[in-house]
Short mmCIF file of C-alpha atoms in Angstrom, two decimals:
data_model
loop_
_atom_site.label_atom_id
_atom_site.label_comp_id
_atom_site.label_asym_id
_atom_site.label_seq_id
_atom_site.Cartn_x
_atom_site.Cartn_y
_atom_site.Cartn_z
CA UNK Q 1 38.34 12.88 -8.26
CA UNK Q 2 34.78 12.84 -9.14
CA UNK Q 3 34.02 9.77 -6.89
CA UNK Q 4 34.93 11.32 -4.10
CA UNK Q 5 32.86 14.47 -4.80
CA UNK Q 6 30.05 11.83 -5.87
CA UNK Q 7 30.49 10.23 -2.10
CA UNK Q 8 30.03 14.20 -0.61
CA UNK Q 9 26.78 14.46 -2.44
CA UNK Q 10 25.61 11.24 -1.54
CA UNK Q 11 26.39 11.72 2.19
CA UNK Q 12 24.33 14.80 2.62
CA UNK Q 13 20.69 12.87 2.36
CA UNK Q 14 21.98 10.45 3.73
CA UNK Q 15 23.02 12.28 6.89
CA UNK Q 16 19.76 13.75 6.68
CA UNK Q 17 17.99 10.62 7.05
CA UNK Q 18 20.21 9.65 9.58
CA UNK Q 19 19.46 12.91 11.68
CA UNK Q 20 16.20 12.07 11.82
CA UNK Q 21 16.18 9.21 12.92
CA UNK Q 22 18.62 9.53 15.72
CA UNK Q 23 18.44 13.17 17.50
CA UNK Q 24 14.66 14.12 16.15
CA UNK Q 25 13.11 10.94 17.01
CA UNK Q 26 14.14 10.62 20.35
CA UNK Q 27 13.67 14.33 21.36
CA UNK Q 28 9.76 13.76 20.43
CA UNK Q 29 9.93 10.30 21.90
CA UNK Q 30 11.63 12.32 25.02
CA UNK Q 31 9.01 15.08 25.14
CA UNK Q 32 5.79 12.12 25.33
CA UNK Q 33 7.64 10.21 28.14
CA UNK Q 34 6.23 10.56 31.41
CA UNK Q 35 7.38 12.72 33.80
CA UNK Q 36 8.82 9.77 35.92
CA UNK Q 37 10.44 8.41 33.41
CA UNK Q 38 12.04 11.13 31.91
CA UNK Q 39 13.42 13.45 34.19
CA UNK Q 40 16.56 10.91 35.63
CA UNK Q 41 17.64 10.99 32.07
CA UNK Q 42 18.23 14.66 32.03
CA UNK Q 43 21.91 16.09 32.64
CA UNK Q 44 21.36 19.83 32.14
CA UNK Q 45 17.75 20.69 32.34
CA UNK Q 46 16.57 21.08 35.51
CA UNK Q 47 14.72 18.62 37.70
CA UNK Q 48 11.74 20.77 38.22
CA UNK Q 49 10.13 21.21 34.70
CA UNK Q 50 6.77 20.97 34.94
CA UNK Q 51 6.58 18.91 31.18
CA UNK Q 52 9.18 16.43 29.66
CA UNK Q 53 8.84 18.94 26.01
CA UNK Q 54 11.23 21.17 27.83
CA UNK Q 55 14.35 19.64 27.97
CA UNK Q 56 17.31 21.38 26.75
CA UNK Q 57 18.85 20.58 23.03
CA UNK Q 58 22.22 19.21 24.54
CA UNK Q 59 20.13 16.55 26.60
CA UNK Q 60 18.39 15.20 23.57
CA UNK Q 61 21.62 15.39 22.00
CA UNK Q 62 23.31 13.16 24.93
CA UNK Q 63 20.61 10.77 25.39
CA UNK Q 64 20.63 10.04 21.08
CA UNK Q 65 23.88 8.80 21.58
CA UNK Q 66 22.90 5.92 22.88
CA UNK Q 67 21.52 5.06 19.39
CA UNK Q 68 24.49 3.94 17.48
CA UNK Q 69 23.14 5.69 14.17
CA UNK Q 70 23.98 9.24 16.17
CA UNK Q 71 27.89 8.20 15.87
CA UNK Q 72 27.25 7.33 12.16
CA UNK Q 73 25.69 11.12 11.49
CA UNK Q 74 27.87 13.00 13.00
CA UNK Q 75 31.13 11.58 11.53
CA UNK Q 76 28.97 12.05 8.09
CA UNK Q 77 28.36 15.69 9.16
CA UNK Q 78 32.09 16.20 9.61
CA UNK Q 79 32.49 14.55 6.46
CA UNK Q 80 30.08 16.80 4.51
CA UNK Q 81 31.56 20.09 6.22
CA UNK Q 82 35.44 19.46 6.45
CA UNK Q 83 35.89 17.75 3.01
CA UNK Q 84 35.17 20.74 0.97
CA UNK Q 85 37.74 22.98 3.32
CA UNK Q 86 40.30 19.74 2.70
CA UNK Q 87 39.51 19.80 -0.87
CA UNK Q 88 39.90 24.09 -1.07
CA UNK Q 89 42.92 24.20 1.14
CA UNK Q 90 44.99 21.13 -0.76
CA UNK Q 91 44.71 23.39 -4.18
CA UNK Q 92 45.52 26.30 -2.15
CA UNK Q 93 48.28 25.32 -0.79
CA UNK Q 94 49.98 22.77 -3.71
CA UNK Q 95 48.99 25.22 -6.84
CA UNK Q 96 52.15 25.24 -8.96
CA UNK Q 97 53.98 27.91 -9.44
#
């Protein structure tokens, strides 16, 4: 029982770390890009902004998936917030009577 609460803590720096790298990096490395470069990557943010810096969240969040690390962090981020609910609901639910 304690190893799997030992895995939760774990996972949370190491999502951290992982966040990073995947969604933050590449919205900086989105927002230096040239203008030519970055605007036939965008889904939801218009064609006409004037800078790359003002994409929308759920673009950077589309184009980090291409990084297999994004996959990684959110399946950890699941982890960290549905375990805890699992882990709550199972004595819940299964507490003798």
């Amino acid at each position: 029982m304690k190893k799997r609460w030992l895995i939760w803590l774990l996972s949370i720096p190491a999502f951290m770390v992982i966040y990073l790298e995947s969604f933050f990096t590449e919205g900086n490395a989105l927002a230096y890009n040239s203008q030519a470069e970055c605007i036939p990557k965008f889904i939801f943010t218009p064609k006409t902004v004037q800078y790359c810096s003002e994409v929308y969240p759920i673009d950077v969040f589309l184009i980090a998936l291409k990084n297999p690390l994004s996959y990684i962090c959110i399946i950890l981020g699941f982890f960290i917030i549905f375990y805890p609910v699992f882990r709550l609901s199972k004595s819940l639910l299964y507490r003798p009577k």
